[in-house]
């Protein structure tokens, strides 16, 4: 009988916080079987509470699979329980809250941030097009003032899409995808991103402008700025007061960049301005927040990122990256330490 080499599978495990329901929401049963064809997966979900009882197997683990609810391990825990770990495949977006101890030990972090960017960008572009038409203000006015008032306002005072200036704050993964999608529409793009190189701007076909220029000139401004200590509170009254009388501010990024009382003040001063917010700070938006009293503020409960069928895309991205990792190929969605400061 001819000799046949037995395939050796890398050993892996799922990691998620105790009682989290997100892990198998993203990695459904069919997808889990696909991952099992590539690596040997430990049957028990690992969290901080069961590290010690599973330590003998964990010493062999080379691959962690996770999503929302990933545990934040200390460096000491990684050294003790995961000495052979090579990569973490995170089927969700930002890894900022847990990634650094892994990266400092040479463990690769691969995130489905590219997959997460798709539904957020689609959602955002839809809101931009509606805002340019005056849809949100017209919808609010229709309830209070009737058909004629709202119809005339939308059709006579809002520009629509043709040649309209749209501001994009942040040209990271999501902002860049929004820019590319808007190329299908006849809008003039103004981008603010201090991290954007001239080469990237050229590749996107855009130019970098100041925040003041974007807020003063654009009909609609969409926030995708990275969420870090330097960006907290950077969008304030000085900027919101520059907005056109009927301009719209859209936030599908993070709420912490916005000084919310300043935004509310600018909206009260010009009632045809509006804010379309999928995120606030804190979140959820408190019941007594001034935003709920303003007819030109439209809040959704942080739904841009995914719908039920879309979460599978994130696992699919990670499966493709895992196959590439095993084959020794260059990974498309690997995260580095410098990238952490620019991620949402």
PDB file of N, CA and C in Angstrom, residues 9-97:
ATOM      1  N   UNK A   9      -3.439  19.156  11.090  1.00  0.00           N
ATOM      2  CA  UNK A   9      -4.232  20.370  11.223  1.00  0.00           C
ATOM      3  C   UNK A   9      -3.686  21.242  12.354  1.00  0.00           C
ATOM      4  N   UNK A  10      -3.692  22.553  12.126  1.00  0.00           N
ATOM      5  CA  UNK A  10      -3.381  23.474  13.215  1.00  0.00           C
ATOM      6  C   UNK A  10      -4.499  23.390  14.240  1.00  0.00           C
ATOM      7  N   UNK A  11      -4.164  23.633  15.491  1.00  0.00           N
ATOM      8  CA  UNK A  11      -5.157  23.559  16.561  1.00  0.00           C
ATOM      9  C   UNK A  11      -5.700  24.958  16.853  1.00  0.00           C
ATOM     10  N   UNK A  12      -7.017  25.012  17.029  1.00  0.00           N
ATOM     11  CA  UNK A  12      -7.653  26.296  17.281  1.00  0.00           C
ATOM     12  C   UNK A  12      -8.759  26.192  18.302  1.00  0.00           C
ATOM     13  N   UNK A  13      -9.296  27.343  18.680  1.00  0.00           N
ATOM     14  CA  UNK A  13     -10.420  27.380  19.613  1.00  0.00           C
ATOM     15  C   UNK A  13     -11.217  28.655  19.396  1.00  0.00           C
ATOM     16  N   UNK A  14     -12.468  28.616  19.796  1.00  0.00           N
ATOM     17  CA  UNK A  14     -13.300  29.811  19.830  1.00  0.00           C
ATOM     18  C   UNK A  14     -13.107  30.499  21.178  1.00  0.00           C
ATOM     19  N   UNK A  15     -13.014  31.824  21.146  1.00  0.00           N
ATOM     20  CA  UNK A  15     -12.915  32.612  22.373  1.00  0.00           C
ATOM     21  C   UNK A  15     -14.054  33.624  22.394  1.00  0.00           C
ATOM     22  N   UNK A  16     -14.779  33.671  23.505  1.00  0.00           N
ATOM     23  CA  UNK A  16     -15.857  34.641  23.663  1.00  0.00           C
ATOM     24  C   UNK A  16     -16.235  34.771  25.118  1.00  0.00           C
ATOM     25  N   UNK A  17     -16.730  35.933  25.484  1.00  0.00           N
ATOM     26  CA  UNK A  17     -17.113  36.159  26.876  1.00  0.00           C
ATOM     27  C   UNK A  17     -18.189  35.166  27.301  1.00  0.00           C
ATOM     28  N   UNK A  18     -18.169  34.836  28.571  1.00  0.00           N
ATOM     29  CA  UNK A  18     -19.129  33.887  29.117  1.00  0.00           C
ATOM     30  C   UNK A  18     -20.553  34.380  28.887  1.00  0.00           C
ATOM     31  N   UNK A  19     -21.415  33.500  28.411  1.00  0.00           N
ATOM     32  CA  UNK A  19     -22.832  33.770  28.156  1.00  0.00           C
ATOM     33  C   UNK A  19     -23.073  34.714  26.977  1.00  0.00           C
ATOM     34  N   UNK A  20     -22.049  34.997  26.188  1.00  0.00           N
ATOM     35  CA  UNK A  20     -22.252  35.825  25.002  1.00  0.00           C
ATOM     36  C   UNK A  20     -22.981  35.012  23.935  1.00  0.00           C
ATOM     37  N   UNK A  21     -23.950  35.651  23.274  1.00  0.00           N
ATOM     38  CA  UNK A  21     -24.696  34.965  22.220  1.00  0.00           C
ATOM     39  C   UNK A  21     -24.198  35.331  20.824  1.00  0.00           C
ATOM     40  N   UNK A  22     -23.129  36.114  20.754  1.00  0.00           N
ATOM     41  CA  UNK A  22     -22.667  36.618  19.464  1.00  0.00           C
ATOM     42  C   UNK A  22     -21.849  35.598  18.677  1.00  0.00           C
ATOM     43  N   UNK A  23     -21.130  34.736  19.373  1.00  0.00           N
ATOM     44  CA  UNK A  23     -20.159  33.874  18.712  1.00  0.00           C
ATOM     45  C   UNK A  23     -20.812  32.989  17.650  1.00  0.00           C
ATOM     46  N   UNK A  24     -21.842  32.271  18.035  1.00  0.00           N
ATOM     47  CA  UNK A  24     -22.462  31.363  17.077  1.00  0.00           C
ATOM     48  C   UNK A  24     -23.550  32.053  16.262  1.00  0.00           C
ATOM     49  N   UNK A  25     -23.823  33.304  16.562  1.00  0.00           N
ATOM     50  CA  UNK A  25     -24.647  34.139  15.687  1.00  0.00           C
ATOM     51  C   UNK A  25     -23.860  34.457  14.420  1.00  0.00           C
ATOM     52  N   UNK A  26     -22.571  34.733  14.578  1.00  0.00           N
ATOM     53  CA  UNK A  26     -21.706  35.042  13.436  1.00  0.00           C
ATOM     54  C   UNK A  26     -21.198  33.764  12.779  1.00  0.00           C
ATOM     55  N   UNK A  27     -20.682  32.850  13.607  1.00  0.00           N
ATOM     56  CA  UNK A  27     -20.203  31.565  13.090  1.00  0.00           C
ATOM     57  C   UNK A  27     -21.346  30.554  13.212  1.00  0.00           C
ATOM     58  N   UNK A  28     -22.295  30.581  12.287  1.00  0.00           N
ATOM     59  CA  UNK A  28     -23.414  29.647  12.381  1.00  0.00           C
ATOM     60  C   UNK A  28     -22.921  28.217  12.131  1.00  0.00           C
ATOM     61  N   UNK A  29     -23.815  27.258  12.314  1.00  0.00           N
ATOM     62  CA  UNK A  29     -23.386  25.854  12.288  1.00  0.00           C
ATOM     63  C   UNK A  29     -22.748  25.467  10.960  1.00  0.00           C
ATOM     64  N   UNK A  30     -23.301  25.939   9.859  1.00  0.00           N
ATOM     65  CA  UNK A  30     -22.722  25.620   8.558  1.00  0.00           C
ATOM     66  C   UNK A  30     -21.330  26.175   8.394  1.00  0.00           C
ATOM     67  N   UNK A  31     -21.117  27.386   8.863  1.00  0.00           N
ATOM     68  CA  UNK A  31     -19.793  28.006   8.743  1.00  0.00           C
ATOM     69  C   UNK A  31     -18.800  27.366   9.702  1.00  0.00           C
ATOM     70  N   UNK A  32     -19.257  26.964  10.868  1.00  0.00           N
ATOM     71  CA  UNK A  32     -18.350  26.280  11.796  1.00  0.00           C
ATOM     72  C   UNK A  32     -17.800  25.003  11.159  1.00  0.00           C
ATOM     73  N   UNK A  33     -18.632  24.313  10.422  1.00  0.00           N
ATOM     74  CA  UNK A  33     -18.173  23.098   9.749  1.00  0.00           C
ATOM     75  C   UNK A  33     -17.117  23.412   8.702  1.00  0.00           C
ATOM     76  N   UNK A  34     -17.250  24.540   8.026  1.00  0.00           N
ATOM     77  CA  UNK A  34     -16.246  24.929   7.032  1.00  0.00           C
ATOM     78  C   UNK A  34     -14.904  25.225   7.693  1.00  0.00           C
ATOM     79  N   UNK A  35     -14.945  25.864   8.857  1.00  0.00           N
ATOM     80  CA  UNK A  35     -13.701  26.126   9.586  1.00  0.00           C
ATOM     81  C   UNK A  35     -13.062  24.823  10.070  1.00  0.00           C
ATOM     82  N   UNK A  36     -13.886  23.865  10.449  1.00  0.00           N
ATOM     83  CA  UNK A  36     -13.360  22.587  10.938  1.00  0.00           C
ATOM     84  C   UNK A  36     -12.653  21.792   9.843  1.00  0.00           C
ATOM     85  N   UNK A  37     -12.924  22.131   8.602  1.00  0.00           N
ATOM     86  CA  UNK A  37     -12.213  21.480   7.501  1.00  0.00           C
ATOM     87  C   UNK A  37     -10.783  22.002   7.372  1.00  0.00           C
ATOM     88  N   UNK A  38     -10.534  23.165   7.994  1.00  0.00           N
ATOM     89  CA  UNK A  38      -9.219  23.799   7.863  1.00  0.00           C
ATOM     90  C   UNK A  38      -8.346  23.613   9.099  1.00  0.00           C
ATOM     91  N   UNK A  39      -8.956  23.616  10.286  1.00  0.00           N
ATOM     92  CA  UNK A  39      -8.198  23.475  11.529  1.00  0.00           C
ATOM     93  C   UNK A  39      -8.964  22.573  12.498  1.00  0.00           C
ATOM     94  N   UNK A  40      -8.242  22.044  13.466  1.00  0.00           N
ATOM     95  CA  UNK A  40      -8.870  21.281  14.548  1.00  0.00           C
ATOM     96  C   UNK A  40      -9.377  22.271  15.589  1.00  0.00           C
ATOM     97  N   UNK A  41     -10.678  22.241  15.886  1.00  0.00           N
ATOM     98  CA  UNK A  41     -11.277  23.222  16.794  1.00  0.00           C
ATOM     99  C   UNK A  41     -11.694  22.548  18.103  1.00  0.00           C
ATOM    100  N   UNK A  42     -11.223  23.087  19.196  1.00  0.00           N
ATOM    101  CA  UNK A  42     -11.551  22.590  20.539  1.00  0.00           C
ATOM    102  C   UNK A  42     -13.051  22.760  20.785  1.00  0.00           C
ATOM    103  N   UNK A  43     -13.723  21.767  21.352  1.00  0.00           N
ATOM    104  CA  UNK A  43     -15.183  21.837  21.492  1.00  0.00           C
ATOM    105  C   UNK A  43     -15.692  22.859  22.497  1.00  0.00           C
ATOM    106  N   UNK A  44     -14.861  23.252  23.448  1.00  0.00           N
ATOM    107  CA  UNK A  44     -15.324  24.185  24.480  1.00  0.00           C
ATOM    108  C   UNK A  44     -14.952  25.621  24.119  1.00  0.00           C
ATOM    109  N   UNK A  45     -15.889  26.554  24.331  1.00  0.00           N
ATOM    110  CA  UNK A  45     -15.608  27.972  24.107  1.00  0.00           C
ATOM    111  C   UNK A  45     -14.762  28.493  25.264  1.00  0.00           C
ATOM    112  N   UNK A  46     -13.687  29.174  24.935  1.00  0.00           N
ATOM    113  CA  UNK A  46     -12.747  29.638  25.954  1.00  0.00           C
ATOM    114  C   UNK A  46     -13.076  31.066  26.373  1.00  0.00           C
ATOM    115  N   UNK A  47     -13.054  31.290  27.689  1.00  0.00           N
ATOM    116  CA  UNK A  47     -13.187  32.636  28.247  1.00  0.00           C
ATOM    117  C   UNK A  47     -12.246  32.745  29.446  1.00  0.00           C
ATOM    118  N   UNK A  48     -12.235  33.893  30.082  1.00  0.00           N
ATOM    119  CA  UNK A  48     -11.304  34.097  31.197  1.00  0.00           C
ATOM    120  C   UNK A  48     -11.550  33.140  32.359  1.00  0.00           C
ATOM    121  N   UNK A  49     -12.794  32.696  32.496  1.00  0.00           N
ATOM    122  CA  UNK A  49     -13.131  31.861  33.644  1.00  0.00           C
ATOM    123  C   UNK A  49     -12.673  30.409  33.504  1.00  0.00           C
ATOM    124  N   UNK A  50     -12.438  29.949  32.282  1.00  0.00           N
ATOM    125  CA  UNK A  50     -12.078  28.531  32.132  1.00  0.00           C
ATOM    126  C   UNK A  50     -10.685  28.318  31.549  1.00  0.00           C
ATOM    127  N   UNK A  51      -9.847  29.331  31.626  1.00  0.00           N
ATOM    128  CA  UNK A  51      -8.479  29.198  31.129  1.00  0.00           C
ATOM    129  C   UNK A  51      -7.720  28.095  31.856  1.00  0.00           C
ATOM    130  N   UNK A  52      -7.800  28.115  33.163  1.00  0.00           N
ATOM    131  CA  UNK A  52      -6.998  27.188  33.966  1.00  0.00           C
ATOM    132  C   UNK A  52      -7.396  25.739  33.703  1.00  0.00           C
ATOM    133  N   UNK A  53      -8.687  25.465  33.651  1.00  0.00           N
ATOM    134  CA  UNK A  53      -9.120  24.079  33.478  1.00  0.00           C
ATOM    135  C   UNK A  53      -8.841  23.544  32.074  1.00  0.00           C
ATOM    136  N   UNK A  54      -8.574  24.435  31.121  1.00  0.00           N
ATOM    137  CA  UNK A  54      -8.289  24.007  29.749  1.00  0.00           C
ATOM    138  C   UNK A  54      -6.845  24.283  29.331  1.00  0.00           C
ATOM    139  N   UNK A  55      -5.990  24.548  30.307  1.00  0.00           N
ATOM    140  CA  UNK A  55      -4.651  25.048  29.989  1.00  0.00           C
ATOM    141  C   UNK A  55      -3.800  24.052  29.201  1.00  0.00           C
ATOM    142  N   UNK A  56      -4.001  22.753  29.398  1.00  0.00           N
ATOM    143  CA  UNK A  56      -3.175  21.775  28.683  1.00  0.00           C
ATOM    144  C   UNK A  56      -3.439  21.827  27.183  1.00  0.00           C
ATOM    145  N   UNK A  57      -4.700  21.950  26.812  1.00  0.00           N
ATOM    146  CA  UNK A  57      -4.997  22.065  25.378  1.00  0.00           C
ATOM    147  C   UNK A  57      -4.575  23.428  24.845  1.00  0.00           C
ATOM    148  N   UNK A  58      -4.814  24.474  25.620  1.00  0.00           N
ATOM    149  CA  UNK A  58      -4.522  25.829  25.152  1.00  0.00           C
ATOM    150  C   UNK A  58      -3.042  26.021  24.836  1.00  0.00           C
ATOM    151  N   UNK A  59      -2.179  25.261  25.492  1.00  0.00           N
ATOM    152  CA  UNK A  59      -0.744  25.360  25.199  1.00  0.00           C
ATOM    153  C   UNK A  59      -0.438  24.983  23.749  1.00  0.00           C
ATOM    154  N   UNK A  60      -1.345  24.223  23.135  1.00  0.00           N
ATOM    155  CA  UNK A  60      -1.143  23.786  21.751  1.00  0.00           C
ATOM    156  C   UNK A  60      -1.847  24.686  20.735  1.00  0.00           C
ATOM    157  N   UNK A  61      -2.711  25.567  21.224  1.00  0.00           N
ATOM    158  CA  UNK A  61      -3.541  26.374  20.323  1.00  0.00           C
ATOM    159  C   UNK A  61      -2.692  27.358  19.529  1.00  0.00           C
ATOM    160  N   UNK A  62      -2.911  27.357  18.224  1.00  0.00           N
ATOM    161  CA  UNK A  62      -2.219  28.279  17.328  1.00  0.00           C
ATOM    162  C   UNK A  62      -3.155  29.326  16.732  1.00  0.00           C
ATOM    163  N   UNK A  63      -4.459  29.016  16.741  1.00  0.00           N
ATOM    164  CA  UNK A  63      -5.449  29.883  16.102  1.00  0.00           C
ATOM    165  C   UNK A  63      -6.586  30.165  17.073  1.00  0.00           C
ATOM    166  N   UNK A  64      -6.945  31.434  17.228  1.00  0.00           N
ATOM    167  CA  UNK A  64      -8.156  31.828  17.946  1.00  0.00           C
ATOM    168  C   UNK A  64      -9.159  32.364  16.935  1.00  0.00           C
ATOM    169  N   UNK A  65     -10.402  31.914  17.058  1.00  0.00           N
ATOM    170  CA  UNK A  65     -11.514  32.442  16.274  1.00  0.00           C
ATOM    171  C   UNK A  65     -12.434  33.196  17.218  1.00  0.00           C
ATOM    172  N   UNK A  66     -12.843  34.398  16.834  1.00  0.00           N
ATOM    173  CA  UNK A  66     -13.712  35.168  17.719  1.00  0.00           C
ATOM    174  C   UNK A  66     -14.514  36.187  16.916  1.00  0.00           C
ATOM    175  N   UNK A  67     -15.318  36.958  17.637  1.00  0.00           N
ATOM    176  CA  UNK A  67     -16.110  38.046  17.068  1.00  0.00           C
ATOM    177  C   UNK A  67     -16.443  38.988  18.223  1.00  0.00           C
ATOM    178  N   UNK A  68     -17.545  39.763  18.112  1.00  0.00           N
ATOM    179  CA  UNK A  68     -17.941  40.610  19.230  1.00  0.00           C
ATOM    180  C   UNK A  68     -17.974  39.765  20.511  1.00  0.00           C
ATOM    181  N   UNK A  69     -17.470  40.333  21.585  1.00  0.00           N
ATOM    182  CA  UNK A  69     -17.386  39.578  22.828  1.00  0.00           C
ATOM    183  C   UNK A  69     -16.055  38.890  23.027  1.00  0.00           C
ATOM    184  N   UNK A  70     -15.076  39.227  22.192  1.00  0.00           N
ATOM    185  CA  UNK A  70     -13.724  38.692  22.382  1.00  0.00           C
ATOM    186  C   UNK A  70     -13.190  39.121  23.746  1.00  0.00           C
ATOM    187  N   UNK A  71     -12.566  38.202  24.448  1.00  0.00           N
ATOM    188  CA  UNK A  71     -11.976  38.521  25.743  1.00  0.00           C
ATOM    189  C   UNK A  71     -10.750  39.426  25.572  1.00  0.00           C
ATOM    190  N   UNK A  72     -10.537  40.295  26.553  1.00  0.00           N
ATOM    191  CA  UNK A  72      -9.332  41.133  26.596  1.00  0.00           C
ATOM    192  C   UNK A  72      -8.325  40.467  27.529  1.00  0.00           C
ATOM    193  N   UNK A  73      -7.406  39.717  26.975  1.00  0.00           N
ATOM    194  CA  UNK A  73      -6.411  39.023  27.786  1.00  0.00           C
ATOM    195  C   UNK A  73      -5.229  39.936  28.089  1.00  0.00           C
ATOM    196  N   UNK A  74      -4.653  39.748  29.253  1.00  0.00           N
ATOM    197  CA  UNK A  74      -3.419  40.460  29.582  1.00  0.00           C
ATOM    198  C   UNK A  74      -2.242  39.760  28.908  1.00  0.00           C
ATOM    199  N   UNK A  75      -1.133  40.465  28.849  1.00  0.00           N
ATOM    200  CA  UNK A  75       0.068  39.845  28.315  1.00  0.00           C
ATOM    201  C   UNK A  75       0.478  38.622  29.103  1.00  0.00           C
ATOM    202  N   UNK A  76       0.328  38.701  30.418  1.00  0.00           N
ATOM    203  CA  UNK A  76       0.701  37.577  31.277  1.00  0.00           C
ATOM    204  C   UNK A  76      -0.179  36.357  30.991  1.00  0.00           C
ATOM    205  N   UNK A  77      -1.462  36.582  30.761  1.00  0.00           N
ATOM    206  CA  UNK A  77      -2.354  35.468  30.433  1.00  0.00           C
ATOM    207  C   UNK A  77      -1.979  34.832  29.100  1.00  0.00           C
ATOM    208  N   UNK A  78      -1.626  35.662  28.137  1.00  0.00           N
ATOM    209  CA  UNK A  78      -1.215  35.119  26.841  1.00  0.00           C
ATOM    210  C   UNK A  78       0.053  34.285  26.979  1.00  0.00           C
ATOM    211  N   UNK A  79       1.002  34.789  27.747  1.00  0.00           N
ATOM    212  CA  UNK A  79       2.256  34.055  27.940  1.00  0.00           C
ATOM    213  C   UNK A  79       2.014  32.709  28.630  1.00  0.00           C
ATOM    214  N   UNK A  80       1.113  32.701  29.583  1.00  0.00           N
ATOM    215  CA  UNK A  80       0.881  31.495  30.374  1.00  0.00           C
ATOM    216  C   UNK A  80       0.027  30.465  29.644  1.00  0.00           C
ATOM    217  N   UNK A  81      -1.051  30.931  28.994  1.00  0.00           N
ATOM    218  CA  UNK A  81      -2.028  29.989  28.452  1.00  0.00           C
ATOM    219  C   UNK A  81      -1.937  29.785  26.936  1.00  0.00           C
ATOM    220  N   UNK A  82      -1.356  30.733  26.215  1.00  0.00           N
ATOM    221  CA  UNK A  82      -1.308  30.631  24.752  1.00  0.00           C
ATOM    222  C   UNK A  82       0.128  30.782  24.229  1.00  0.00           C
ATOM    223  N   UNK A  83       1.061  29.975  24.693  1.00  0.00           N
ATOM    224  CA  UNK A  83       2.463  30.161  24.303  1.00  0.00           C
ATOM    225  C   UNK A  83       2.741  29.888  22.827  1.00  0.00           C
ATOM    226  N   UNK A  84       1.874  29.133  22.164  1.00  0.00           N
ATOM    227  CA  UNK A  84       2.093  28.793  20.753  1.00  0.00           C
ATOM    228  C   UNK A  84       1.137  29.508  19.805  1.00  0.00           C
ATOM    229  N   UNK A  85       0.420  30.491  20.320  1.00  0.00           N
ATOM    230  CA  UNK A  85      -0.566  31.190  19.498  1.00  0.00           C
ATOM    231  C   UNK A  85       0.113  31.948  18.358  1.00  0.00           C
ATOM    232  N   UNK A  86      -0.467  31.822  17.172  1.00  0.00           N
ATOM    233  CA  UNK A  86       0.096  32.480  15.994  1.00  0.00           C
ATOM    234  C   UNK A  86      -0.817  33.546  15.406  1.00  0.00           C
ATOM    235  N   UNK A  87      -2.143  33.375  15.538  1.00  0.00           N
ATOM    236  CA  UNK A  87      -3.043  34.338  14.892  1.00  0.00           C
ATOM    237  C   UNK A  87      -4.414  34.337  15.546  1.00  0.00           C
ATOM    238  N   UNK A  88      -5.046  35.506  15.524  1.00  0.00           N
ATOM    239  CA  UNK A  88      -6.428  35.679  15.962  1.00  0.00           C
ATOM    240  C   UNK A  88      -7.237  36.140  14.760  1.00  0.00           C
ATOM    241  N   UNK A  89      -8.307  35.419  14.459  1.00  0.00           N
ATOM    242  CA  UNK A  89      -9.202  35.788  13.369  1.00  0.00           C
ATOM    243  C   UNK A  89     -10.492  36.320  13.991  1.00  0.00           C
ATOM    244  N   UNK A  90     -10.710  37.612  13.817  1.00  0.00           N
ATOM    245  CA  UNK A  90     -11.785  38.327  14.518  1.00  0.00           C
ATOM    246  C   UNK A  90     -12.863  38.710  13.507  1.00  0.00           C
ATOM    247  N   UNK A  91     -13.970  38.002  13.533  1.00  0.00           N
ATOM    248  CA  UNK A  91     -15.054  38.220  12.577  1.00  0.00           C
ATOM    249  C   UNK A  91     -15.954  39.363  13.037  1.00  0.00           C
ATOM    250  N   UNK A  92     -15.373  40.543  13.105  1.00  0.00           N
ATOM    251  CA  UNK A  92     -16.087  41.780  13.426  1.00  0.00           C
ATOM    252  C   UNK A  92     -15.176  42.928  12.999  1.00  0.00           C
ATOM    253  N   UNK A  93     -15.418  44.129  13.528  1.00  0.00           N
ATOM    254  CA  UNK A  93     -14.694  45.295  13.054  1.00  0.00           C
ATOM    255  C   UNK A  93     -13.478  45.669  13.876  1.00  0.00           C
ATOM    256  N   UNK A  94     -13.621  46.715  14.700  1.00  0.00           N
ATOM    257  CA  UNK A  94     -12.470  47.264  15.407  1.00  0.00           C
ATOM    258  C   UNK A  94     -11.910  46.288  16.442  1.00  0.00           C
ATOM    259  N   UNK A  95     -10.581  46.216  16.491  1.00  0.00           N
ATOM    260  CA  UNK A  95      -9.888  45.331  17.439  1.00  0.00           C
ATOM    261  C   UNK A  95      -9.136  46.120  18.503  1.00  0.00           C
ATOM    262  N   UNK A  96      -9.360  47.421  18.555  1.00  0.00           N
ATOM    263  CA  UNK A  96      -8.556  48.295  19.405  1.00  0.00           C
ATOM    264  C   UNK A  96      -8.584  47.886  20.876  1.00  0.00           C
ATOM    265  N   UNK A  97      -9.708  47.370  21.339  1.00  0.00           N
ATOM    266  CA  UNK A  97      -9.840  47.135  22.780  1.00  0.00           C
ATOM    267  C   UNK A  97      -9.089  45.894  23.262  1.00  0.00           C
TER     268      UNK A  97
END
